[in-house]
Amino acid sequence: MRVPELRLRDPLVVLVALVAGACGDSPTGSEPVVPEIVAIVAPDVGATVARDLRVELDAPGSVLVTYRADGAPELVLTSPESGSSHTFDLLRLRSDREYTVRVVPLATNNVGGEEGSLTFTTDTLPTHLAALDFTTSGSATAPLQLLEITVPQLAGSPIVVDAQGEIVWFREDSEELTHGVAWMDGHGFAVSTQDGISIVDAAGRVTARLEESDAAAREGLGSFEIHHDIMTSTLERVLFLVEDTATVQGEVWTGEAIWSWDFVADRLEKHWSTHDVWTPADHSGDRSWTGDWLHANSLARGPRGNIVVSLFWTHEVVSVAADFSGVEWSLGGPASTFDVADGAMDAGQHTAVEIAEDRVLLFDNGLDRPDSTRYSRAIELQLDRTAGTAEVVWEYRPTPDIFAPIVSSARRLANGNTVVAFGTAQDFGGLPSSGPITVHEVTPAAEVAWTLEIGGASLLYRATPLDRIGFESLLPR
């Protein structure tokens, strides 16, 4: 097999040198054999933009891989261990592009062998995704955004878009309405849908599946309705919301429960129920009714291992103890632990998370504000558990106002910026939403650093910033 020579000052040469230098000098005695490439192939994964990369060597070694297309960032992968056969997921690919993949085999002392390469062209996007229009401006901190998006006439589906507005990951699963997606630290995604939960690997292939009908049968329940959010607990277990019914004074009320699924052992467990804490008679909102008492819409892990739950109909955020033994506090709602300043918890919210001890970030939809003051915003509240007060200490409200009365999100980045998604198109579902569907990265001073505007969609449930999809990283230069 003829392989091209590496060029002087080539970034890949520099990277190989860095890898070798980081591992120190080669051991004394006989030098390890530098493997040669026998074969490189990159078959299509299927209904996704990802590719498999398979590399065969003539002797055990590791492999360094880079890949790029014109106008796209150059990405790098390394094999985690030595061997003769290596398999990678080529991720963060743009559609309808010619990619060049370069592979360098490495001996056990990280001395590089001769490079091999191949090229391939990615598929075009499915029609419903190609119809979406993404416009970006500014400079984003996070290179990727996981969007839980709905396209007209089709159900929702998670996609990943890069900071330039290119779709770089998707699952073509238009018959399943997405009810929450959780990234699993490079190992894939947990996707809650209208009839179950799918665990998919980083390339989008389903590796485990829980059907609602199967869960109901094995638990002896009449129904098992999963809804609105899912979060990772470990790399083998997810937590998620399930509708929980109980008969109260002769009427069946649908509340909320937190369940877990160990998808490796295929084990289900119920941990907490709102029926064990409150009753509809003393803990309801103006929108509460028997079929939807509280309307939970998000789960998030807090700094003590606590689980933060957002309840839309009662305008309330509750912190459930890490061991599910009880409610630590309630922010807003009929039994608020805090006196909330300026009516900040009076209008309905999504994606509440305790980002630091006694600091809560959420998207304030403003659903139940008076008609004359309709707007949405992201806010951060400081809780004072000694004084029993809560006040807004940070706010992002765009100019002009955007009114997204349902869905939407606020996510804090490590550098202190916040990614805020306004998720409803104009007049979506007969609601007086203003549109547009847009994502803003804003600074602590509430200045817009980056904007993604989305045309052609009807709903954006949430936007979640990601540094990577799997284990790919940018090639250092």
GROMACS .gro file of C-alpha atoms in nm:
model
  477
    1MET     CA    1   0.000   0.000   0.000
    2ARG     CA    2   0.147   0.333  -0.108
    3VAL     CA    3   0.110   0.606   0.153
    4PRO     CA    4   0.198   0.976   0.119
    5GLU     CA    5   0.487   1.123   0.315
    6LEU     CA    6   0.418   1.363   0.599
    7ARG     CA    7   0.502   1.725   0.522
    8LEU     CA    8   0.743   1.930   0.731
    9ARG     CA    9   0.553   2.148   0.981
   10ASP     CA   10   0.234   1.957   0.908
   11PRO     CA   11   0.005   1.987   1.216
   12LEU     CA   12  -0.026   1.610   1.225
   13VAL     CA   13   0.354   1.575   1.246
   14VAL     CA   14   0.352   1.820   1.536
   15LEU     CA   15   0.075   1.623   1.708
   16VAL     CA   16   0.263   1.293   1.670
   17ALA     CA   17   0.571   1.459   1.819
   18LEU     CA   18   0.366   1.590   2.111
   19VAL     CA   19   0.223   1.242   2.176
   20ALA     CA   20   0.566   1.087   2.170
   21GLY     CA   21   0.715   1.360   2.388
   22ALA     CA   22   0.441   1.327   2.646
   23CYS     CA   23   0.522   0.959   2.685
   24GLY     CA   24   0.895   1.007   2.736
   25ASP     CA   25   1.186   0.821   2.577
   26SER     CA   26   1.144   0.469   2.439
   27PRO     CA   27   1.250   0.186   2.671
   28THR     CA   28   1.599   0.040   2.648
   29GLY     CA   29   1.662  -0.282   2.455
   30SER     CA   30   1.501  -0.370   2.125
   31GLU     CA   31   1.294  -0.099   1.963
   32PRO     CA   32   0.921  -0.175   1.927
   33VAL     CA   33   0.802  -0.261   1.578
   34VAL     CA   34   0.643   0.034   1.403
   35PRO     CA   35   0.320  -0.105   1.255
   36GLU     CA   36   0.215  -0.052   0.896
   37ILE     CA   37  -0.137   0.013   0.775
   38VAL     CA   38  -0.300  -0.284   0.605
   39ALA     CA   39  -0.645  -0.135   0.539
   40ILE     CA   40  -0.857   0.176   0.607
   41VAL     CA   41  -1.232   0.184   0.539
   42ALA     CA   42  -1.507   0.428   0.643
   43PRO     CA   43  -1.850   0.271   0.579
   44ASP     CA   44  -2.172   0.471   0.614
   45VAL     CA   45  -2.344   0.422   0.952
   46GLY     CA   46  -2.697   0.456   0.812
   47ALA     CA   47  -2.959   0.729   0.862
   48THR     CA   48  -2.714   0.975   1.013
   49VAL     CA   49  -2.421   1.188   0.902
   50ALA     CA   50  -2.164   0.990   1.107
   51ARG     CA   51  -1.920   0.733   0.964
   52ASP     CA   52  -1.742   0.429   1.101
   53LEU     CA   53  -1.365   0.425   1.055
   54ARG     CA   54  -1.190   0.089   1.066
   55VAL     CA   55  -0.812   0.059   1.059
   56GLU     CA   56  -0.615  -0.267   1.034
   57LEU     CA   57  -0.243  -0.280   1.120
   58ASP     CA   58   0.013  -0.553   1.051
   59ALA     CA   59   0.135  -0.542   1.414
   60PRO     CA   60  -0.004  -0.417   1.745
   61GLY     CA   61   0.003  -0.042   1.792
   62SER     CA   62  -0.220   0.256   1.843
   63VAL     CA   63  -0.357   0.497   1.586
   64LEU     CA   64  -0.380   0.875   1.546
   65VAL     CA   65  -0.659   1.000   1.316
   66THR     CA   66  -0.742   1.343   1.179
   67TYR     CA   67  -1.023   1.438   0.941
   68ARG     CA   68  -1.154   1.752   0.780
   69ALA     CA   69  -1.341   1.906   0.487
   70ASP     CA   70  -1.297   2.244   0.323
   71GLY     CA   71  -1.437   2.513   0.550
   72ALA     CA   72  -1.483   2.274   0.843
   73PRO     CA   73  -1.260   2.242   1.152
   74GLU     CA   74  -0.996   1.968   1.155
   75LEU     CA   75  -1.072   1.704   1.418
   76VAL     CA   76  -0.856   1.442   1.585
   77LEU     CA   77  -0.912   1.100   1.744
   78THR     CA   78  -0.670   0.865   1.917
   79SER     CA   79  -0.714   0.496   1.994
   80PRO     CA   80  -0.741   0.427   2.368
   81GLU     CA   81  -0.522   0.114   2.358
   82SER     CA   82  -0.280  -0.083   2.145
   83GLY     CA   83  -0.397  -0.347   1.900
   84SER     CA   84  -0.404  -0.458   1.538
   85SER     CA   85  -0.767  -0.358   1.472
   86HIS     CA   86  -0.915  -0.017   1.555
   87THR     CA   87  -1.266   0.124   1.516
   88PHE     CA   88  -1.367   0.488   1.551
   89ASP     CA   89  -1.681   0.696   1.510
   90LEU     CA   90  -1.613   0.989   1.279
   91LEU     CA   91  -1.841   1.252   1.429
   92ARG     CA   92  -1.922   1.620   1.382
   93LEU     CA   93  -1.933   1.572   1.004
   94ARG     CA   94  -2.114   1.821   0.783
   95SER     CA   95  -2.345   1.691   0.512
   96ASP     CA   96  -2.263   1.678   0.141
   97ARG     CA   97  -1.891   1.742   0.193
   98GLU     CA   98  -1.576   1.562   0.078
   99TYR     CA   99  -1.372   1.462   0.382
  100THR     CA  100  -1.009   1.356   0.392
  101VAL     CA  101  -0.909   1.117   0.670
  102ARG     CA  102  -0.544   1.076   0.764
  103VAL     CA  103  -0.422   0.789   0.977
  104VAL     CA  104  -0.081   0.749   1.145
  105PRO     CA  105   0.005   0.415   1.309
  106LEU     CA  106   0.203   0.440   1.632
  107ALA     CA  107   0.437   0.186   1.789
  108THR     CA  108   0.407   0.107   2.160
  109ASN     CA  109   0.665   0.382   2.227
  110ASN     CA  110   0.453   0.624   2.017
  111VAL     CA  111   0.696   0.641   1.726
  112GLY     CA  112   0.488   0.719   1.419
  113GLY     CA  113   0.479   0.507   1.104
  114GLU     CA  114   0.384   0.597   0.748
  115GLU     CA  115   0.056   0.781   0.705
  116GLY     CA  116  -0.242   0.641   0.518
  117SER     CA  117  -0.544   0.835   0.399
  118LEU     CA  118  -0.882   0.806   0.233
  119THR     CA  119  -1.159   1.038   0.117
  120PHE     CA  120  -1.537   1.009   0.120
  121THR     CA  121  -1.835   1.232   0.060
  122THR     CA  122  -2.107   1.259   0.324
  123ASP     CA  123  -2.474   1.219   0.234
  124THR     CA  124  -2.715   1.506   0.189
  125LEU     CA  125  -2.950   1.585   0.476
  126PRO     CA  126  -3.301   1.438   0.493
  127THR     CA  127  -3.555   1.670   0.328
  128HIS     CA  128  -3.713   1.791   0.654
  129LEU     CA  129  -3.375   1.885   0.803
  130ALA     CA  130  -3.244   2.039   0.482
  131ALA     CA  131  -3.549   2.270   0.492
  132LEU     CA  132  -3.431   2.425   0.819
  133ASP     CA  133  -3.251   2.757   0.794
  134PHE     CA  134  -2.980   2.849   1.046
  135THR     CA  135  -2.834   3.200   1.067
  136THR     CA  136  -2.549   3.275   1.307
  137SER     CA  137  -2.368   3.587   1.418
  138GLY     CA  138  -2.097   3.660   1.673
  139SER     CA  139  -1.856   3.417   1.839
  140ALA     CA  140  -1.974   3.115   2.038
  141THR     CA  141  -1.796   2.967   2.339
  142ALA     CA  142  -1.947   2.622   2.294
  143PRO     CA  143  -1.866   2.466   1.955
  144LEU     CA  144  -2.193   2.270   1.944
  145GLN     CA  145  -2.559   2.297   2.043
  146LEU     CA  146  -2.786   1.998   2.104
  147LEU     CA  147  -3.126   2.112   1.978
  148GLU     CA  148  -3.449   1.930   2.064
  149ILE     CA  149  -3.637   2.055   1.763
  150THR     CA  150  -3.975   2.002   1.597
  151VAL     CA  151  -4.032   2.046   1.225
  152PRO     CA  152  -4.382   2.118   1.083
  153GLN     CA  153  -4.574   1.802   0.990
  154LEU     CA  154  -4.309   1.588   1.159
  155ALA     CA  155  -4.245   1.493   1.519
  156GLY     CA  156  -3.949   1.625   1.713
  157SER     CA  157  -3.599   1.490   1.678
  158PRO     CA  158  -3.267   1.581   1.843
  159ILE     CA  159  -3.000   1.734   1.622
  160VAL     CA  160  -2.658   1.885   1.691
  161VAL     CA  161  -2.563   2.209   1.517
  162ASP     CA  162  -2.215   2.362   1.520
  163ALA     CA  163  -2.138   2.726   1.593
  164GLN     CA  164  -2.154   2.808   1.220
  165GLY     CA  165  -2.510   2.674   1.191
  166GLU     CA  166  -2.428   2.340   1.024
  167ILE     CA  167  -2.612   2.022   1.127
  168VAL     CA  168  -2.342   1.775   1.235
  169TRP     CA  169  -2.548   1.503   1.409
  170PHE     CA  170  -2.905   1.378   1.382
  171ARG     CA  171  -3.127   1.075   1.416
  172GLU     CA  172  -3.375   1.036   1.134
  173ASP     CA  173  -3.657   0.915   1.356
  174SER     CA  174  -3.948   1.132   1.248
  175GLU     CA  175  -4.219   0.910   1.400
  176GLU     CA  176  -4.102   0.964   1.758
  177LEU     CA  177  -4.182   1.284   1.946
  178THR     CA  178  -3.884   1.366   2.164
  179HIS     CA  179  -3.958   1.436   2.531
  180GLY     CA  180  -3.607   1.509   2.651
  181VAL     CA  181  -3.249   1.425   2.554
  182ALA     CA  182  -2.946   1.379   2.780
  183TRP     CA  183  -2.585   1.372   2.660
  184MET     CA  184  -2.388   1.083   2.813
  185ASP     CA  185  -2.037   1.225   2.837
  186GLY     CA  186  -1.929   1.115   2.490
  187HIS     CA  187  -2.088   0.772   2.510
  188GLY     CA  188  -2.405   0.875   2.329
  189PHE     CA  189  -2.747   1.009   2.425
  190ALA     CA  190  -3.049   0.902   2.628
  191VAL     CA  191  -3.359   0.999   2.431
  192SER     CA  192  -3.705   1.007   2.589
  193THR     CA  193  -3.977   0.968   2.326
  194GLN     CA  194  -4.356   0.946   2.317
  195ASP     CA  195  -4.351   0.569   2.372
  196GLY     CA  196  -4.029   0.487   2.555
  197ILE     CA  197  -3.659   0.556   2.606
  198SER     CA  198  -3.379   0.489   2.358
  199ILE     CA  199  -3.011   0.475   2.451
  200VAL     CA  200  -2.814   0.559   2.139
  201ASP     CA  201  -2.438   0.558   2.090
  202ALA     CA  202  -2.246   0.864   1.971
  203ALA     CA  203  -2.312   0.771   1.607
  204GLY     CA  204  -2.687   0.747   1.669
  205ARG     CA  205  -2.729   0.367   1.677
  206VAL     CA  206  -2.980   0.234   1.932
  207THR     CA  207  -2.805   0.017   2.193
  208ALA     CA  208  -3.091  -0.026   2.446
  209ARG     CA  209  -3.464   0.040   2.439
  210LEU     CA  210  -3.736   0.060   2.705
  211GLU     CA  211  -4.093   0.052   2.574
  212GLU     CA  212  -4.364   0.212   2.785
  213SER     CA  213  -4.590  -0.089   2.731
  214ASP     CA  214  -4.318  -0.327   2.852
  215ALA     CA  215  -4.248  -0.110   3.159
  216ALA     CA  216  -4.621  -0.099   3.246
  217ALA     CA  217  -4.651  -0.478   3.213
  218ARG     CA  218  -4.349  -0.564   3.424
  219GLU     CA  219  -4.444  -0.315   3.698
  220GLY     CA  220  -4.808  -0.426   3.702
  221LEU     CA  221  -4.933  -0.081   3.601
  222GLY     CA  222  -5.218   0.007   3.370
  223SER     CA  223  -5.002   0.264   3.192
  224PHE     CA  224  -4.650   0.403   3.207
  225GLU     CA  225  -4.646   0.751   3.056
  226ILE     CA  226  -4.294   0.895   3.031
  227HIS     CA  227  -4.282   1.269   2.967
  228HIS     CA  228  -4.081   1.586   2.942
  229ASP     CA  229  -3.734   1.508   3.074
  230ILE     CA  230  -3.456   1.258   3.124
  231MET     CA  231  -3.114   1.293   3.284
  232THR     CA  232  -2.812   1.072   3.333
  233SER     CA  233  -2.742   0.929   3.677
  234THR     CA  234  -2.442   0.714   3.576
  235LEU     CA  235  -2.323   0.580   3.241
  236GLU     CA  236  -2.548   0.283   3.308
  237ARG     CA  237  -2.857   0.453   3.454
  238VAL     CA  238  -3.094   0.736   3.370
  239LEU     CA  239  -3.355   0.924   3.575
  240PHE     CA  240  -3.678   1.037   3.409
  241LEU     CA  241  -4.026   1.174   3.474
  242VAL     CA  242  -4.336   0.951   3.466
  243GLU     CA  243  -4.700   1.049   3.509
  244ASP     CA  244  -4.814   0.915   3.847
  245THR     CA  245  -5.183   0.865   3.925
  246ALA     CA  246  -5.362   0.836   4.258
  247THR     CA  247  -5.725   0.854   4.368
  248VAL     CA  248  -5.791   1.160   4.582
  249GLN     CA  249  -6.141   1.202   4.729
  250GLY     CA  250  -6.289   0.982   4.459
  251GLU     CA  251  -6.108   1.145   4.165
  252VAL     CA  252  -5.799   1.020   3.981
  253TRP     CA  253  -5.528   1.287   3.980
  254THR     CA  254  -5.220   1.266   3.757
  255GLY     CA  255  -4.910   1.383   3.940
  256GLU     CA  256  -4.538   1.326   3.887
  257ALA     CA  257  -4.285   1.058   3.978
  258ILE     CA  258  -3.911   1.017   3.932
  259TRP     CA  259  -3.806   0.674   3.807
  260SER     CA  260  -3.470   0.526   3.708
  261TRP     CA  261  -3.377   0.271   3.444
  262ASP     CA  262  -3.051   0.077   3.469
  263PHE     CA  263  -3.028  -0.001   3.099
  264VAL     CA  264  -2.735  -0.240   3.140
  265ALA     CA  265  -2.913  -0.460   3.394
  266ASP     CA  266  -3.256  -0.360   3.249
  267ARG     CA  267  -3.388  -0.273   3.595
  268LEU     CA  268  -3.662  -0.016   3.671
  269GLU     CA  269  -3.711   0.158   4.006
  270LYS     CA  270  -3.953   0.425   4.132
  271HIS     CA  271  -3.787   0.676   4.367
  272TRP     CA  272  -4.020   0.968   4.446
  273SER     CA  273  -4.378   1.081   4.388
  274THR     CA  274  -4.554   1.415   4.431
  275HIS     CA  275  -4.849   1.221   4.580
  276ASP     CA  276  -4.627   1.134   4.877
  277VAL     CA  277  -4.560   1.503   4.946
  278TRP     CA  278  -4.871   1.708   4.864
  279THR     CA  279  -5.241   1.679   4.789
  280PRO     CA  280  -5.430   1.864   4.513
  281ALA     CA  281  -5.650   2.030   4.776
  282ASP     CA  282  -5.364   2.228   4.928
  283HIS     CA  283  -5.102   2.232   4.653
  284SER     CA  284  -5.234   2.332   4.311
  285GLY     CA  285  -5.208   2.613   4.057
  286ASP     CA  286  -5.463   2.796   3.842
  287ARG     CA  287  -5.391   2.557   3.553
  288SER     CA  288  -5.400   2.236   3.759
  289TRP     CA  289  -5.665   1.978   3.670
  290THR     CA  290  -5.715   1.607   3.737
  291GLY     CA  291  -5.535   1.495   3.421
  292ASP     CA  292  -5.233   1.722   3.473
  293TRP     CA  293  -5.194   1.835   3.831
  294LEU     CA  294  -4.845   1.989   3.836
  295HIS     CA  295  -4.692   1.953   3.487
  296ALA     CA  296  -4.326   1.882   3.564
  297ASN     CA  297  -4.102   1.985   3.275
  298SER     CA  298  -3.738   1.942   3.377
  299LEU     CA  299  -3.493   1.749   3.594
  300ALA     CA  300  -3.142   1.860   3.688
  301ARG     CA  301  -2.867   1.748   3.925
  302GLY     CA  302  -2.778   1.997   4.197
  303PRO     CA  303  -2.450   2.058   4.384
  304ARG     CA  304  -2.538   1.817   4.669
  305GLY     CA  305  -2.652   1.538   4.440
  306ASN     CA  306  -3.004   1.676   4.488
  307ILE     CA  307  -3.256   1.659   4.204
  308VAL     CA  308  -3.413   1.989   4.098
  309VAL     CA  309  -3.762   1.956   3.947
  310SER     CA  310  -3.950   2.232   3.766
  311LEU     CA  311  -4.332   2.226   3.807
  312PHE     CA  312  -4.495   2.450   3.546
  313TRP     CA  313  -4.857   2.473   3.665
  314THR     CA  314  -4.764   2.574   4.020
  315HIS     CA  315  -4.482   2.812   3.910
  316GLU     CA  316  -4.254   2.617   4.139
  317VAL     CA  317  -3.904   2.468   4.156
  318VAL     CA  318  -3.839   2.200   4.418
  319SER     CA  319  -3.516   2.040   4.536
  320VAL     CA  320  -3.550   1.668   4.613
  321ALA     CA  321  -3.283   1.524   4.843
  322ALA     CA  322  -3.017   1.309   4.678
  323ASP     CA  323  -3.152   0.999   4.853
  324PHE     CA  324  -3.513   1.095   4.760
  325SER     CA  325  -3.601   1.113   5.131
  326GLY     CA  326  -3.785   1.443   5.101
  327VAL     CA  327  -3.806   1.795   4.960
  328GLU     CA  328  -3.518   2.021   5.068
  329TRP     CA  329  -3.689   2.343   4.959
  330SER     CA  330  -3.954   2.487   4.730
  331LEU     CA  331  -3.896   2.803   4.530
  332GLY     CA  332  -4.229   2.960   4.438
  333GLY     CA  333  -4.562   2.781   4.445
  334PRO     CA  334  -4.818   2.719   4.721
  335ALA     CA  335  -4.561   2.604   4.981
  336SER     CA  336  -4.262   2.820   4.892
  337THR     CA  337  -3.975   2.807   5.139
  338PHE     CA  338  -3.881   3.156   5.026
  339ASP     CA  339  -4.042   3.495   4.995
  340VAL     CA  340  -3.958   3.562   4.629
  341ALA     CA  341  -3.893   3.926   4.547
  342ASP     CA  342  -4.071   4.112   4.265
  343GLY     CA  343  -4.299   3.823   4.170
  344ALA     CA  344  -4.013   3.648   3.991
  345MET     CA  345  -4.177   3.304   4.026
  346ASP     CA  346  -4.531   3.402   3.930
  347ALA     CA  347  -4.543   3.320   3.559
  348GLY     CA  348  -4.410   2.968   3.481
  349GLN     CA  349  -4.060   2.837   3.409
  350HIS     CA  350  -3.845   2.569   3.240
  351THR     CA  351  -3.496   2.414   3.284
  352ALA     CA  352  -3.446   2.509   3.648
  353VAL     CA  353  -3.106   2.406   3.786
  354GLU     CA  354  -2.915   2.485   4.104
  355ILE     CA  355  -2.590   2.587   3.936
  356ALA     CA  356  -2.413   2.647   4.270
  357GLU     CA  357  -2.516   2.624   4.632
  358ASP     CA  358  -2.836   2.833   4.666
  359ARG     CA  359  -2.809   2.978   4.313
  360VAL     CA  360  -3.090   2.878   4.074
  361LEU     CA  361  -3.086   2.948   3.701
  362LEU     CA  362  -3.407   2.908   3.498
  363PHE     CA  363  -3.594   3.020   3.189
  364ASP     CA  364  -3.883   3.243   3.295
  365ASN     CA  365  -4.146   3.186   3.023
  366GLY     CA  366  -4.388   3.453   3.145
  367LEU     CA  367  -4.687   3.239   3.042
  368ASP     CA  368  -4.910   3.377   3.316
  369ARG     CA  369  -4.800   3.740   3.315
  370PRO     CA  370  -5.078   3.988   3.235
  371ASP     CA  371  -5.142   4.031   2.861
  372SER     CA  372  -4.997   4.381   2.870
  373THR     CA  373  -4.657   4.261   2.993
  374ARG     CA  374  -4.580   3.952   2.788
  375TYR     CA  375  -4.211   3.872   2.765
  376SER     CA  376  -3.969   3.588   2.842
  377ARG     CA  377  -3.624   3.597   2.998
  378ALA     CA  378  -3.352   3.397   3.172
  379ILE     CA  379  -3.298   3.471   3.541
  380GLU     CA  380  -3.070   3.363   3.823
  381LEU     CA  381  -3.198   3.373   4.181
  382GLN     CA  382  -3.002   3.383   4.505
  383LEU     CA  383  -3.164   3.182   4.783
  384ASP     CA  384  -3.112   3.285   5.144
  385ARG     CA  385  -3.225   2.988   5.349
  386THR     CA  386  -3.160   3.166   5.679
  387ALA     CA  387  -3.371   3.471   5.595
  388GLY     CA  388  -3.617   3.273   5.384
  389THR     CA  389  -3.584   3.507   5.085
  390ALA     CA  390  -3.502   3.474   4.716
  391GLU     CA  391  -3.409   3.755   4.480
  392VAL     CA  392  -3.311   3.789   4.115
  393VAL     CA  393  -2.938   3.862   4.088
  394TRP     CA  394  -2.901   3.824   3.710
  395GLU     CA  395  -3.135   3.862   3.416
  396TYR     CA  396  -3.123   3.839   3.039
  397ARG     CA  397  -3.419   3.993   2.861
  398PRO     CA  398  -3.356   4.063   2.493
  399THR     CA  399  -3.438   4.385   2.314
  400PRO     CA  400  -3.692   4.382   2.158
  401ASP     CA  401  -3.877   4.140   2.385
  402ILE     CA  402  -3.932   3.780   2.278
  403PHE     CA  403  -4.233   3.597   2.420
  404ALA     CA  404  -4.190   3.218   2.434
  405PRO     CA  405  -4.471   3.108   2.668
  406ILE     CA  406  -4.379   2.738   2.666
  407VAL     CA  407  -4.067   2.517   2.628
  408SER     CA  408  -3.728   2.705   2.600
  409SER     CA  409  -3.414   2.686   2.817
  410ALA     CA  410  -3.127   2.854   2.999
  411ARG     CA  411  -2.787   2.679   3.036
  412ARG     CA  412  -2.481   2.815   3.219
  413LEU     CA  413  -2.136   2.768   3.060
  414ALA     CA  414  -1.812   2.716   3.250
  415ASN     CA  415  -1.688   3.065   3.158
  416GLY     CA  416  -1.996   3.227   3.316
  417ASN     CA  417  -2.182   3.291   2.992
  418THR     CA  418  -2.537   3.160   2.952
  419VAL     CA  419  -2.702   2.996   2.651
  420VAL     CA  420  -3.067   3.103   2.633
  421ALA     CA  421  -3.312   2.944   2.388
  422PHE     CA  422  -3.646   3.104   2.298
  423GLY     CA  423  -3.829   2.802   2.163
  424THR     CA  424  -4.162   2.896   2.002
  425ALA     CA  425  -4.238   3.021   1.654
  426GLN     CA  426  -4.481   3.307   1.610
  427ASP     CA  427  -4.836   3.210   1.717
  428PHE     CA  428  -4.732   2.849   1.776
  429GLY     CA  429  -5.030   2.630   1.865
  430GLY     CA  430  -5.260   2.929   1.889
  431LEU     CA  431  -5.050   3.083   2.165
  432PRO     CA  432  -4.960   3.453   2.147
  433SER     CA  433  -4.588   3.369   2.108
  434SER     CA  434  -4.384   3.631   1.928
  435GLY     CA  435  -4.109   3.424   1.771
  436PRO     CA  436  -3.849   3.394   1.638
  437ILE     CA  437  -3.700   3.062   1.747
  438THR     CA  438  -3.354   3.172   1.848
  439VAL     CA  439  -3.058   3.082   2.072
  440HIS     CA  440  -2.845   3.351   2.235
  441GLU     CA  441  -2.516   3.314   2.418
  442VAL     CA  442  -2.493   3.605   2.659
  443THR     CA  443  -2.223   3.729   2.895
  444PRO     CA  444  -2.257   3.794   3.271
  445ALA     CA  445  -2.318   4.156   3.169
  446ALA     CA  446  -2.617   4.030   2.961
  447GLU     CA  447  -2.447   4.125   2.634
  448VAL     CA  448  -2.510   3.898   2.334
  449ALA     CA  449  -2.193   3.719   2.223
  450TRP     CA  450  -2.347   3.481   1.968
  451THR     CA  451  -2.685   3.422   1.809
  452LEU     CA  452  -2.840   3.128   1.626
  453GLU     CA  453  -3.172   3.199   1.457
  454ILE     CA  454  -3.370   2.902   1.328
  455GLY     CA  455  -3.614   2.925   1.040
  456GLY     CA  456  -3.846   2.648   0.924
  457ALA     CA  457  -3.903   2.494   1.269
  458SER     CA  458  -4.219   2.514   1.476
  459LEU     CA  459  -4.075   2.440   1.820
  460LEU     CA  460  -3.741   2.419   1.998
  461TYR     CA  461  -3.786   2.236   2.327
  462ARG     CA  462  -3.436   2.316   2.453
  463ALA     CA  463  -3.081   2.401   2.347
  464THR     CA  464  -2.791   2.239   2.535
  465PRO     CA  465  -2.431   2.348   2.466
  466LEU     CA  466  -2.176   2.069   2.407
  467ASP     CA  467  -1.798   2.069   2.375
  468ARG     CA  468  -1.804   1.744   2.174
  469ILE     CA  469  -2.035   1.468   2.057
  470GLY     CA  470  -1.814   1.167   2.128
  471PHE     CA  471  -1.441   1.171   2.187
  472GLU     CA  472  -1.337   1.390   1.896
  473SER     CA  473  -1.139   1.708   1.962
  474LEU     CA  474  -1.001   1.994   1.758
  475LEU     CA  475  -0.655   1.938   1.612
  476PRO     CA  476  -0.409   2.159   1.806
  477ARG     CA  477  -0.210   2.405   1.599
   0.00000   0.00000   0.00000
